[in-house]
PDB file of C-alpha atoms and ligand atoms in Angstrom:
ATOM      1  CA  MET A  22       0.000   0.000   0.000  1.00  0.00           C
ATOM      2  CA  ILE A  23       1.261   3.472  -0.909  1.00  0.00           C
ATOM      3  CA  VAL A  24       0.469   6.487   1.292  1.00  0.00           C
ATOM      4  CA  VAL A  25       0.283   9.836  -0.509  1.00  0.00           C
ATOM      5  CA  THR A  26       0.454  12.997   1.596  1.00  0.00           C
ATOM      6  CA  GLY A  27      -0.595  16.292   0.041  1.00  0.00           C
ATOM      7  CA  ALA A  28      -3.247  14.287  -1.785  1.00  0.00           C
ATOM      8  CA  THR A  29      -5.474  17.308  -2.446  1.00  0.00           C
ATOM      9  CA  GLY A  30      -2.611  19.293  -4.000  1.00  0.00           C
ATOM     10  CA  ASN A  31      -1.514  19.868  -7.577  1.00  0.00           C
ATOM     11  CA  VAL A  32       0.976  16.999  -7.448  1.00  0.00           C
ATOM     12  CA  GLY A  33      -0.813  14.734  -4.969  1.00  0.00           C
ATOM     13  CA  ARG A  34      -4.138  14.630  -6.838  1.00  0.00           C
ATOM     14  CA  SER A  35      -2.478  13.483 -10.073  1.00  0.00           C
ATOM     15  CA  LEU A  36      -0.279  11.038  -8.176  1.00  0.00           C
ATOM     16  CA  VAL A  37      -3.224   9.370  -6.449  1.00  0.00           C
ATOM     17  CA  GLN A  38      -4.934   8.982  -9.844  1.00  0.00           C
ATOM     18  CA  ALA A  39      -1.792   7.592 -11.510  1.00  0.00           C
ATOM     19  CA  LEU A  40      -1.167   5.036  -8.765  1.00  0.00           C
ATOM     20  CA  ALA A  41      -4.800   3.941  -8.630  1.00  0.00           C
ATOM     21  CA  ALA A  42      -4.887   3.609 -12.437  1.00  0.00           C
ATOM     22  CA  ALA A  43      -1.794   1.391 -12.211  1.00  0.00           C
ATOM     23  CA  GLY A  44      -3.684  -0.897  -9.845  1.00  0.00           C
ATOM     24  CA  GLU A  45      -1.892   0.104  -6.631  1.00  0.00           C
ATOM     25  CA  ARG A  46      -3.603   0.196  -3.253  1.00  0.00           C
ATOM     26  CA  VAL A  47      -3.477   3.871  -2.280  1.00  0.00           C
ATOM     27  CA  THR A  48      -4.217   5.809   0.886  1.00  0.00           C
ATOM     28  CA  ALA A  49      -4.667   9.520   0.201  1.00  0.00           C
ATOM     29  CA  VAL A  50      -3.883  11.807   3.155  1.00  0.00           C
ATOM     30  CA  SER A  51      -4.990  15.363   3.738  1.00  0.00           C
ATOM     31  CA  ARG A  52      -5.957  17.382   6.788  1.00  0.00           C
ATOM     32  CA  GLY A  53      -9.572  17.871   5.816  1.00  0.00           C
ATOM     33  CA  ALA A  54     -12.247  15.715   4.227  1.00  0.00           C
ATOM     34  CA  SER A  55     -11.638  15.093   0.535  1.00  0.00           C
ATOM     35  CA  GLN A  56     -13.070  13.366  -2.515  1.00  0.00           C
ATOM     36  CA  VAL A  57     -10.799  10.625  -3.852  1.00  0.00           C
ATOM     37  CA  PRO A  58     -11.093   8.351  -6.882  1.00  0.00           C
ATOM     38  CA  GLN A  59     -13.078   5.151  -6.479  1.00  0.00           C
ATOM     39  CA  GLY A  60     -11.070   2.385  -4.830  1.00  0.00           C
ATOM     40  CA  VAL A  61      -8.738   4.818  -3.031  1.00  0.00           C
ATOM     41  CA  SER A  62      -9.050   5.197   0.718  1.00  0.00           C
ATOM     42  CA  HIS A  63      -8.793   8.612   2.321  1.00  0.00           C
ATOM     43  CA  ARG A  64      -7.460   9.348   5.813  1.00  0.00           C
ATOM     44  CA  GLN A  65      -7.211  12.649   7.646  1.00  0.00           C
ATOM     45  CA  ALA A  66      -3.821  13.364   9.243  1.00  0.00           C
ATOM     46  CA  ASP A  67      -1.562  16.365   9.790  1.00  0.00           C
ATOM     47  CA  LEU A  68       2.149  16.306   8.940  1.00  0.00           C
ATOM     48  CA  GLY A  69       2.531  18.862  11.729  1.00  0.00           C
ATOM     49  CA  GLU A  70       1.450  16.133  14.170  1.00  0.00           C
ATOM     50  CA  PRO A  71       3.441  12.984  13.347  1.00  0.00           C
ATOM     51  CA  GLU A  72       1.390  11.028  15.919  1.00  0.00           C
ATOM     52  CA  SER A  73      -1.640  11.476  13.673  1.00  0.00           C
ATOM     53  CA  LEU A  74       0.227   9.702  10.856  1.00  0.00           C
ATOM     54  CA  LYS A  75       1.007   6.556  12.803  1.00  0.00           C
ATOM     55  CA  PRO A  76      -2.268   4.711  12.170  1.00  0.00           C
ATOM     56  CA  VAL A  77      -2.132   5.759   8.507  1.00  0.00           C
ATOM     57  CA  LEU A  78       1.428   4.493   7.971  1.00  0.00           C
ATOM     58  CA  ASP A  79       0.966   1.231   9.827  1.00  0.00           C
ATOM     59  CA  GLY A  80       1.451  -1.557   7.272  1.00  0.00           C
ATOM     60  CA  ALA A  81       2.259   0.775   4.341  1.00  0.00           C
ATOM     61  CA  ASP A  82       5.005  -0.154   1.857  1.00  0.00           C
ATOM     62  CA  ALA A  83       5.855   3.308   0.546  1.00  0.00           C
ATOM     63  CA  LEU A  84       5.274   6.959   1.427  1.00  0.00           C
ATOM     64  CA  PHE A  85       5.077  10.050  -0.759  1.00  0.00           C
ATOM     65  CA  LEU A  86       6.047  12.841   1.599  1.00  0.00           C
ATOM     66  CA  LEU A  87       5.430  16.540   1.312  1.00  0.00           C
ATOM     67  CA  VAL A  88       7.396  19.229   3.138  1.00  0.00           C
ATOM     68  CA  ALA A  89       4.901  20.349   5.802  1.00  0.00           C
ATOM     69  CA  GLY A  90       5.016  20.525   9.571  1.00  0.00           C
ATOM     70  CA  GLU A  91       8.145  21.165  11.617  1.00  0.00           C
ATOM     71  CA  ASP A  92       9.176  17.664  12.696  1.00  0.00           C
ATOM     72  CA  PRO A  93      10.504  15.632   9.746  1.00  0.00           C
ATOM     73  CA  ARG A  94      12.293  13.214  12.087  1.00  0.00           C
ATOM     74  CA  GLY A  95       9.013  12.417  13.835  1.00  0.00           C
ATOM     75  CA  ILE A  96       7.431  11.718  10.453  1.00  0.00           C
ATOM     76  CA  VAL A  97      10.177   9.371   9.226  1.00  0.00           C
ATOM     77  CA  GLU A  98      10.238   7.616  12.609  1.00  0.00           C
ATOM     78  CA  ALA A  99       6.499   7.006  12.292  1.00  0.00           C
ATOM     79  CA  ALA A 100       7.121   5.668   8.774  1.00  0.00           C
ATOM     80  CA  GLY A 101       9.855   3.306   9.936  1.00  0.00           C
ATOM     81  CA  ALA A 102       7.773   2.103  12.889  1.00  0.00           C
ATOM     82  CA  GLY A 103       4.858   1.413  10.542  1.00  0.00           C
ATOM     83  CA  GLY A 104       7.003  -0.801   8.294  1.00  0.00           C
ATOM     84  CA  VAL A 105       7.358   1.637   5.382  1.00  0.00           C
ATOM     85  CA  GLY A 106      10.313   0.574   3.207  1.00  0.00           C
ATOM     86  CA  ARG A 107      10.482   3.400   0.685  1.00  0.00           C
ATOM     87  CA  VAL A 108      10.000   7.163   0.979  1.00  0.00           C
ATOM     88  CA  VAL A 109       9.838   9.644  -1.871  1.00  0.00           C
ATOM     89  CA  LEU A 110      10.220  13.258  -0.758  1.00  0.00           C
ATOM     90  CA  LEU A 111       8.839  16.195  -2.728  1.00  0.00           C
ATOM     91  CA  SER A 112      11.520  18.759  -1.923  1.00  0.00           C
ATOM     92  CA  SER A 113      12.426  21.829  -3.939  1.00  0.00           C
ATOM     93  CA  GLN A 114      15.122  22.898  -6.406  1.00  0.00           C
ATOM     94  CA  GLY A 115      15.987  25.709  -3.976  1.00  0.00           C
ATOM     95  CA  ALA A 116      17.253  23.152  -1.451  1.00  0.00           C
ATOM     96  CA  GLY A 117      20.146  22.605  -3.834  1.00  0.00           C
ATOM     97  CA  THR A 118      20.610  26.078  -5.303  1.00  0.00           C
ATOM     98  CA  ARG A 119      19.834  28.282  -2.264  1.00  0.00           C
ATOM     99  CA  PRO A 120      20.311  26.112   0.832  1.00  0.00           C
ATOM    100  CA  GLU A 121      20.577  29.130   3.124  1.00  0.00           C
ATOM    101  CA  VAL A 122      16.966  30.092   2.257  1.00  0.00           C
ATOM    102  CA  TYR A 123      15.363  26.671   1.680  1.00  0.00           C
ATOM    103  CA  ARG A 124      16.200  25.295   5.132  1.00  0.00           C
ATOM    104  CA  HIS A 125      12.808  23.671   5.613  1.00  0.00           C
ATOM    105  CA  PRO A 126      13.023  21.288   2.612  1.00  0.00           C
ATOM    106  CA  LEU A 127      16.693  20.687   3.457  1.00  0.00           C
ATOM    107  CA  ALA A 128      15.741  19.561   6.975  1.00  0.00           C
ATOM    108  CA  PHE A 129      13.270  17.101   5.403  1.00  0.00           C
ATOM    109  CA  GLU A 130      15.949  15.877   2.968  1.00  0.00           C
ATOM    110  CA  ASP A 131      18.333  15.344   5.857  1.00  0.00           C
ATOM    111  CA  ALA A 132      15.710  13.410   7.835  1.00  0.00           C
ATOM    112  CA  VAL A 133      14.843  11.025   4.982  1.00  0.00           C
ATOM    113  CA  GLN A 134      18.532  10.487   4.176  1.00  0.00           C
ATOM    114  CA  ARG A 135      19.185   9.462   7.776  1.00  0.00           C
ATOM    115  CA  SER A 136      15.984   7.444   8.097  1.00  0.00           C
ATOM    116  CA  GLY A 137      17.373   4.037   7.157  1.00  0.00           C
ATOM    117  CA  LEU A 138      14.512   3.738   4.612  1.00  0.00           C
ATOM    118  CA  ASP A 139      15.096   3.585   0.848  1.00  0.00           C
ATOM    119  CA  TRP A 140      14.774   7.257  -0.048  1.00  0.00           C
ATOM    120  CA  THR A 141      14.462   9.259  -3.254  1.00  0.00           C
ATOM    121  CA  ILE A 142      14.359  13.045  -3.331  1.00  0.00           C
ATOM    122  CA  LEU A 143      12.528  15.038  -6.011  1.00  0.00           C
ATOM    123  CA  ARG A 144      13.694  18.630  -6.441  1.00  0.00           C
ATOM    124  CA  PRO A 145      11.305  20.400  -8.824  1.00  0.00           C
ATOM    125  CA  GLY A 146      11.659  23.980  -9.960  1.00  0.00           C
ATOM    126  CA  GLY A 147       8.638  26.316 -10.237  1.00  0.00           C
ATOM    127  CA  PHE A 148       5.289  24.702 -11.073  1.00  0.00           C
ATOM    128  CA  ASP A 149       3.152  25.573 -14.119  1.00  0.00           C
ATOM    129  CA  SER A 150       0.217  25.527 -11.686  1.00  0.00           C
ATOM    130  CA  ASN A 151       1.531  28.688 -10.004  1.00  0.00           C
ATOM    131  CA  ALA A 152      -0.315  30.368 -12.902  1.00  0.00           C
ATOM    132  CA  PHE A 153      -3.576  29.551 -11.082  1.00  0.00           C
ATOM    133  CA  ALA A 154      -2.720  32.749  -9.149  1.00  0.00           C
ATOM    134  CA  TRP A 155      -3.741  34.564 -12.365  1.00  0.00           C
ATOM    135  CA  ALA A 156      -7.093  32.817 -12.698  1.00  0.00           C
ATOM    136  CA  GLU A 157      -9.203  35.525 -11.070  1.00  0.00           C
ATOM    137  CA  THR A 158      -7.741  38.490 -13.009  1.00  0.00           C
ATOM    138  CA  VAL A 159      -7.737  36.545 -16.277  1.00  0.00           C
ATOM    139  CA  ARG A 160     -11.435  35.724 -15.757  1.00  0.00           C
ATOM    140  CA  SER A 161     -12.443  39.239 -14.726  1.00  0.00           C
ATOM    141  CA  ARG A 162     -10.060  41.505 -16.716  1.00  0.00           C
ATOM    142  CA  ARG A 163      -8.017  39.302 -19.069  1.00  0.00           C
ATOM    143  CA  THR A 164      -4.812  40.432 -17.325  1.00  0.00           C
ATOM    144  CA  ALA A 165      -1.950  38.556 -15.662  1.00  0.00           C
ATOM    145  CA  ALA A 166       0.544  40.355 -13.408  1.00  0.00           C
ATOM    146  CA  ALA A 167       4.024  39.170 -12.429  1.00  0.00           C
ATOM    147  CA  PRO A 168       7.509  40.606 -11.904  1.00  0.00           C
ATOM    148  CA  PHE A 169      10.511  39.971 -14.190  1.00  0.00           C
ATOM    149  CA  GLY A 170       8.355  39.527 -17.297  1.00  0.00           C
ATOM    150  CA  ASP A 171      11.242  38.601 -19.576  1.00  0.00           C
ATOM    151  CA  VAL A 172      13.203  36.262 -17.306  1.00  0.00           C
ATOM    152  CA  GLY A 173      12.673  32.654 -18.353  1.00  0.00           C
ATOM    153  CA  LEU A 174      12.712  29.543 -16.149  1.00  0.00           C
ATOM    154  CA  PRO A 175      11.987  25.903 -17.037  1.00  0.00           C
ATOM    155  CA  PHE A 176       8.671  25.626 -15.173  1.00  0.00           C
ATOM    156  CA  ILE A 177       7.317  22.104 -14.750  1.00  0.00           C
ATOM    157  CA  ASP A 178       3.855  20.590 -15.073  1.00  0.00           C
ATOM    158  CA  PRO A 179       2.902  19.093 -11.671  1.00  0.00           C
ATOM    159  CA  ALA A 180       1.391  16.136 -13.549  1.00  0.00           C
ATOM    160  CA  ASP A 181       4.931  15.279 -14.717  1.00  0.00           C
ATOM    161  CA  ILE A 182       6.185  15.428 -11.130  1.00  0.00           C
ATOM    162  CA  ALA A 183       3.338  13.077 -10.189  1.00  0.00           C
ATOM    163  CA  GLU A 184       4.222  10.643 -12.998  1.00  0.00           C
ATOM    164  CA  VAL A 185       7.862  10.607 -11.946  1.00  0.00           C
ATOM    165  CA  ALA A 186       6.807  10.063  -8.327  1.00  0.00           C
ATOM    166  CA  ALA A 187       4.542   7.174  -9.358  1.00  0.00           C
ATOM    167  CA  VAL A 188       7.430   5.452 -11.169  1.00  0.00           C
ATOM    168  CA  VAL A 189       9.845   5.969  -8.285  1.00  0.00           C
ATOM    169  CA  LEU A 190       7.308   4.804  -5.678  1.00  0.00           C
ATOM    170  CA  ARG A 191       6.483   1.626  -7.619  1.00  0.00           C
ATOM    171  CA  ASP A 192       9.883   0.587  -9.045  1.00  0.00           C
ATOM    172  CA  GLY A 193      13.116  -0.254  -7.317  1.00  0.00           C
ATOM    173  CA  GLY A 194      16.312   1.255  -8.634  1.00  0.00           C
ATOM    174  CA  HIS A 195      15.866   4.852  -7.500  1.00  0.00           C
ATOM    175  CA  ALA A 196      17.031   4.559  -3.884  1.00  0.00           C
ATOM    176  CA  GLY A 197      19.596   7.133  -2.805  1.00  0.00           C
ATOM    177  CA  ARG A 198      18.947   9.316  -5.874  1.00  0.00           C
ATOM    178  CA  THR A 199      18.076  13.012  -5.998  1.00  0.00           C
ATOM    179  CA  TYR A 200      16.282  14.091  -9.168  1.00  0.00           C
ATOM    180  CA  GLU A 201      16.090  17.664 -10.463  1.00  0.00           C
ATOM    181  CA  LEU A 202      12.747  18.064 -12.210  1.00  0.00           C
ATOM    182  CA  THR A 203      12.087  20.793 -14.766  1.00  0.00           C
ATOM    183  CA  GLY A 204       9.945  21.412 -17.797  1.00  0.00           C
ATOM    184  CA  PRO A 205      11.251  21.102 -21.374  1.00  0.00           C
ATOM    185  CA  ALA A 206      12.404  24.714 -21.891  1.00  0.00           C
ATOM    186  CA  SER A 207      12.590  28.100 -20.238  1.00  0.00           C
ATOM    187  CA  ILE A 208       9.469  30.191 -20.490  1.00  0.00           C
ATOM    188  CA  THR A 209       9.023  33.795 -19.364  1.00  0.00           C
ATOM    189  CA  PRO A 210       6.014  35.119 -17.415  1.00  0.00           C
ATOM    190  CA  ARG A 211       5.061  37.225 -20.452  1.00  0.00           C
ATOM    191  CA  ARG A 212       5.038  34.128 -22.668  1.00  0.00           C
ATOM    192  CA  ARG A 213       3.067  32.131 -20.075  1.00  0.00           C
ATOM    193  CA  ALA A 214       0.374  34.801 -20.031  1.00  0.00           C
ATOM    194  CA  GLN A 215       0.305  34.691 -23.842  1.00  0.00           C
ATOM    195  CA  ALA A 216      -0.041  30.887 -23.793  1.00  0.00           C
ATOM    196  CA  ILE A 217      -3.057  31.157 -21.490  1.00  0.00           C
ATOM    197  CA  GLY A 218      -4.584  33.669 -23.917  1.00  0.00           C
ATOM    198  CA  GLU A 219      -3.984  31.267 -26.815  1.00  0.00           C
ATOM    199  CA  ALA A 220      -5.634  28.390 -24.923  1.00  0.00           C
ATOM    200  CA  LEU A 221      -8.512  30.720 -24.061  1.00  0.00           C
ATOM    201  CA  GLY A 222      -8.922  32.054 -27.577  1.00  0.00           C
ATOM    202  CA  ALA A 223      -8.779  35.621 -26.191  1.00  0.00           C
ATOM    203  CA  PRO A 224      -5.677  37.742 -25.562  1.00  0.00           C
ATOM    204  CA  VAL A 225      -4.420  38.076 -21.992  1.00  0.00           C
ATOM    205  CA  ARG A 226      -2.545  41.323 -21.262  1.00  0.00           C
ATOM    206  CA  PHE A 227       0.655  40.881 -19.269  1.00  0.00           C
ATOM    207  CA  VAL A 228       1.160  43.497 -16.527  1.00  0.00           C
ATOM    208  CA  GLU A 229       4.727  43.783 -15.288  1.00  0.00           C
ATOM    209  CA  GLN A 230       4.864  44.216 -11.500  1.00  0.00           C
ATOM    210  CA  SER A 231       7.717  45.937  -9.711  1.00  0.00           C
ATOM    211  CA  ARG A 232       9.750  43.790  -7.330  1.00  0.00           C
ATOM    212  CA  GLU A 233       8.129  45.661  -4.418  1.00  0.00           C
ATOM    213  CA  GLU A 234       4.589  45.015  -5.678  1.00  0.00           C
ATOM    214  CA  ALA A 235       5.332  41.325  -6.095  1.00  0.00           C
ATOM    215  CA  ARG A 236       7.025  41.199  -2.681  1.00  0.00           C
ATOM    216  CA  ALA A 237       3.993  42.738  -0.941  1.00  0.00           C
ATOM    217  CA  GLN A 238       1.662  40.258  -2.645  1.00  0.00           C
ATOM    218  CA  MET A 239       3.803  37.208  -1.816  1.00  0.00           C
ATOM    219  CA  LEU A 240       4.196  38.221   1.834  1.00  0.00           C
ATOM    220  CA  GLN A 241       0.471  37.570   2.251  1.00  0.00           C
ATOM    221  CA  PHE A 242       1.032  33.828   1.939  1.00  0.00           C
ATOM    222  CA  MET A 243       4.774  33.071   2.318  1.00  0.00           C
ATOM    223  CA  PRO A 244       7.310  33.732   5.095  1.00  0.00           C
ATOM    224  CA  GLU A 245       9.707  36.586   4.424  1.00  0.00           C
ATOM    225  CA  PRO A 246      12.915  34.566   3.738  1.00  0.00           C
ATOM    226  CA  VAL A 247      11.039  32.371   1.244  1.00  0.00           C
ATOM    227  CA  VAL A 248       9.639  35.478  -0.483  1.00  0.00           C
ATOM    228  CA  GLU A 249      13.175  36.859  -0.849  1.00  0.00           C
ATOM    229  CA  GLY A 250      14.451  33.497  -2.122  1.00  0.00           C
ATOM    230  CA  THR A 251      11.578  33.181  -4.585  1.00  0.00           C
ATOM    231  CA  LEU A 252      12.074  36.740  -5.895  1.00  0.00           C
ATOM    232  CA  ALA A 253      15.788  36.030  -6.343  1.00  0.00           C
ATOM    233  CA  ILE A 254      15.033  32.859  -8.333  1.00  0.00           C
ATOM    234  CA  LEU A 255      12.420  34.632 -10.475  1.00  0.00           C
ATOM    235  CA  GLY A 256      14.526  37.750 -11.044  1.00  0.00           C
ATOM    236  CA  GLU A 257      18.152  36.648 -10.954  1.00  0.00           C
ATOM    237  CA  PRO A 258      18.155  32.881 -11.517  1.00  0.00           C
ATOM    238  CA  THR A 259      21.486  31.089 -11.302  1.00  0.00           C
ATOM    239  CA  PRO A 260      22.657  28.952 -14.241  1.00  0.00           C
ATOM    240  CA  ALA A 261      21.594  25.854 -12.239  1.00  0.00           C
ATOM    241  CA  GLU A 262      18.056  27.269 -11.865  1.00  0.00           C
ATOM    242  CA  GLN A 263      17.823  28.005 -15.592  1.00  0.00           C
ATOM    243  CA  ARG A 264      19.091  24.611 -16.694  1.00  0.00           C
ATOM    244  CA  VAL A 265      16.700  22.092 -18.245  1.00  0.00           C
ATOM    245  CA  SER A 266      17.200  18.813 -16.394  1.00  0.00           C
ATOM    246  CA  PRO A 267      17.211  15.484 -18.281  1.00  0.00           C
ATOM    247  CA  HIS A 268      15.671  13.576 -15.349  1.00  0.00           C
ATOM    248  CA  VAL A 269      11.974  13.703 -16.321  1.00  0.00           C
ATOM    249  CA  GLU A 270      12.762  12.331 -19.777  1.00  0.00           C
ATOM    250  CA  GLN A 271      15.179   9.727 -18.408  1.00  0.00           C
ATOM    251  CA  ILE A 272      12.554   8.404 -15.991  1.00  0.00           C
ATOM    252  CA  LEU A 273       9.407   8.700 -18.126  1.00  0.00           C
ATOM    253  CA  GLY A 274      10.960   7.977 -21.527  1.00  0.00           C
ATOM    254  CA  ARG A 275       9.349  11.096 -23.033  1.00  0.00           C
ATOM    255  CA  PRO A 276      10.040  14.836 -22.803  1.00  0.00           C
ATOM    256  CA  PRO A 277       8.322  16.881 -20.088  1.00  0.00           C
ATOM    257  CA  ARG A 278       5.026  18.542 -21.017  1.00  0.00           C
ATOM    258  CA  THR A 279       5.064  22.184 -22.141  1.00  0.00           C
ATOM    259  CA  PHE A 280       3.374  25.088 -20.359  1.00  0.00           C
ATOM    260  CA  ALA A 281       0.984  25.353 -23.318  1.00  0.00           C
ATOM    261  CA  GLU A 282      -0.173  21.777 -22.627  1.00  0.00           C
ATOM    262  CA  TRP A 283      -0.725  22.613 -18.946  1.00  0.00           C
ATOM    263  CA  ALA A 284      -2.703  25.735 -19.929  1.00  0.00           C
ATOM    264  CA  ALA A 285      -4.892  23.814 -22.391  1.00  0.00           C
ATOM    265  CA  ARG A 286      -5.687  21.125 -19.792  1.00  0.00           C
ATOM    266  CA  ASN A 287      -6.533  23.675 -17.090  1.00  0.00           C
ATOM    267  CA  ILE A 288      -8.180  26.395 -19.137  1.00  0.00           C
ATOM    268  CA  ALA A 289     -11.559  26.009 -17.401  1.00  0.00           C
ATOM    269  CA  ALA A 290     -10.071  27.837 -14.377  1.00  0.00           C
ATOM    270  CA  PHE A 291      -9.416  30.910 -16.561  1.00  0.00           C
ATOM    271  CA  ARG A 292     -12.764  31.144 -18.403  1.00  0.00           C
TER     272      ARG A 292
HETATM  273  N1  NAP B 315       4.705  25.670  -6.378  1.00  0.00           N
HETATM  274  C1  NAP B 315       5.969  25.608  -6.697  1.00  0.00           C
HETATM  275  O1  NAP B 315       6.461  26.325  -7.591  1.00  0.00           O
HETATM  276  C2  NAP B 315       6.876  24.637  -5.973  1.00  0.00           C
HETATM  277  C3  NAP B 315       8.207  24.527  -6.381  1.00  0.00           C
HETATM  278  C4  NAP B 315       9.029  23.601  -5.746  1.00  0.00           C
HETATM  279  C5  NAP B 315       8.528  22.803  -4.728  1.00  0.00           C
HETATM  280  N2  NAP B 315       7.224  22.935  -4.342  1.00  0.00           N
HETATM  281  C6  NAP B 315       6.731  22.066  -3.255  1.00  0.00           C
HETATM  282  O2  NAP B 315       5.677  21.277  -3.724  1.00  0.00           O
HETATM  283  C7  NAP B 315       4.732  21.118  -2.677  1.00  0.00           C
HETATM  284  C8  NAP B 315       3.394  20.688  -3.254  1.00  0.00           C
HETATM  285  O3  NAP B 315       2.960  21.652  -4.129  1.00  0.00           O
HETATM  286  P1  NAP B 315       1.472  21.607  -4.634  1.00  0.00           P
HETATM  287  O4  NAP B 315       1.368  22.663  -5.686  1.00  0.00           O
HETATM  288  O5  NAP B 315       1.036  20.216  -4.903  1.00  0.00           O
HETATM  289  O6  NAP B 315       0.801  22.169  -3.315  1.00  0.00           O
HETATM  290  P2  NAP B 315      -0.686  22.450  -3.032  1.00  0.00           P
HETATM  291  O7  NAP B 315      -1.482  22.301  -4.251  1.00  0.00           O
HETATM  292  O8  NAP B 315      -0.745  23.727  -2.271  1.00  0.00           O
HETATM  293  O9  NAP B 315      -1.036  21.250  -2.051  1.00  0.00           O
HETATM  294  C9  NAP B 315      -0.498  21.159  -0.812  1.00  0.00           C
HETATM  295  C10 NAP B 315      -1.010  19.874  -0.198  1.00  0.00           C
HETATM  296  O10 NAP B 315      -0.394  19.740   1.071  1.00  0.00           O
HETATM  297  C11 NAP B 315      -1.344  19.384   2.027  1.00  0.00           C
HETATM  298  N3  NAP B 315      -0.860  19.870   3.311  1.00  0.00           N
HETATM  299  C12 NAP B 315      -0.422  21.116   3.584  1.00  0.00           C
HETATM  300  N4  NAP B 315      -0.038  21.179   4.875  1.00  0.00           N
HETATM  301  C13 NAP B 315      -0.243  19.927   5.394  1.00  0.00           C
HETATM  302  C14 NAP B 315      -0.050  19.348   6.662  1.00  0.00           C
HETATM  303  N5  NAP B 315       0.415  20.069   7.701  1.00  0.00           N
HETATM  304  N6  NAP B 315      -0.358  18.040   6.833  1.00  0.00           N
HETATM  305  C15 NAP B 315      -0.837  17.296   5.807  1.00  0.00           C
HETATM  306  N7  NAP B 315      -1.034  17.804   4.574  1.00  0.00           N
HETATM  307  C16 NAP B 315      -0.752  19.102   4.380  1.00  0.00           C
HETATM  308  C17 NAP B 315      -2.605  20.030   1.530  1.00  0.00           C
HETATM  309  O11 NAP B 315      -3.669  19.305   1.980  1.00  0.00           O
HETATM  310  P3  NAP B 315      -4.821  19.849   2.951  1.00  0.00           P
HETATM  311  O12 NAP B 315      -4.710  21.355   2.992  1.00  0.00           O
HETATM  312  O13 NAP B 315      -6.066  19.346   2.287  1.00  0.00           O
HETATM  313  O14 NAP B 315      -4.486  19.187   4.225  1.00  0.00           O
HETATM  314  C18 NAP B 315      -2.473  19.824   0.028  1.00  0.00           C
HETATM  315  O15 NAP B 315      -2.923  18.512  -0.329  1.00  0.00           O
HETATM  316  C19 NAP B 315       4.752  22.454  -1.980  1.00  0.00           C
HETATM  317  O16 NAP B 315       4.301  22.319  -0.664  1.00  0.00           O
HETATM  318  C20 NAP B 315       6.224  22.833  -2.061  1.00  0.00           C
HETATM  319  O17 NAP B 315       6.890  22.349  -0.901  1.00  0.00           O
HETATM  320  C21 NAP B 315       6.381  23.821  -4.955  1.00  0.00           C
END
């Protein structure tokens, strides 16, 4: 049985579907009540309270772990005690490129590496689904605002992260590996807004925010050091952050999906 935390999220939802479609027994975990595909069981637990995970992890073979809560050691101990053999951690590219800022995912990486379980770490860059932040203004005004309009990054489709996670959770041969996950090419915010317009069949006007405007907006839902780290990645990415990684294609045997494909699949949110 495979336990998927973050099961209501952009990655977790697709992962639960992929595993269930492959015939795996899946337990989907989130803090609140949630709809899950037929045949999947759902359990409520909080990664911030590792005790709440114990009954969920008891008897599980593998765990897909999200970075949430403050006690990664408590989580991996609960996994080990429950008999989990394999853990796949959804970390972040920043853990490798900006370790001084991304301490939280790094602490989770450290805990799984010391856990004694077979571990695999996924380090994705920015998600295509971050464009959902534009949904309301695209629907109401056909505008999309972001800073650094002409700085490109290889954003990734969360469905590709989920497919990679499904392979790694099901197959042996990935233990002790850290995979960098990116999309197929760099794409700028301006071009992403244009791609949403193309999928919509109506132009979307890109509005370039100042760094300060973006900072004020991000501070509403992210802690200050993470806002600074995110702005630095978006505005002054390092060569490592701009690089297209081969790992998605190596694992899935096909190139990563483009942003245009993500936009077409999710266009209902922007209508
Ligand atoms: N967005 C990016 O650009 C980016 C880039 C690199 C890495 N990441 C990492 O990827 C992760 C997943 O992203 P996503 O887009 O799938 O996130 P998301 O859509 O916001 O989903 C987050 C999921 O985490 C669950 N969750 C949050 N806190 C929890 C807790 N304390 N205990 C149990 N479950 C909890 C939520 O479930 P409930 O609220 O229903 O409990 C939800 O299912 C992020 O958390 C981040 O660490 C994101």
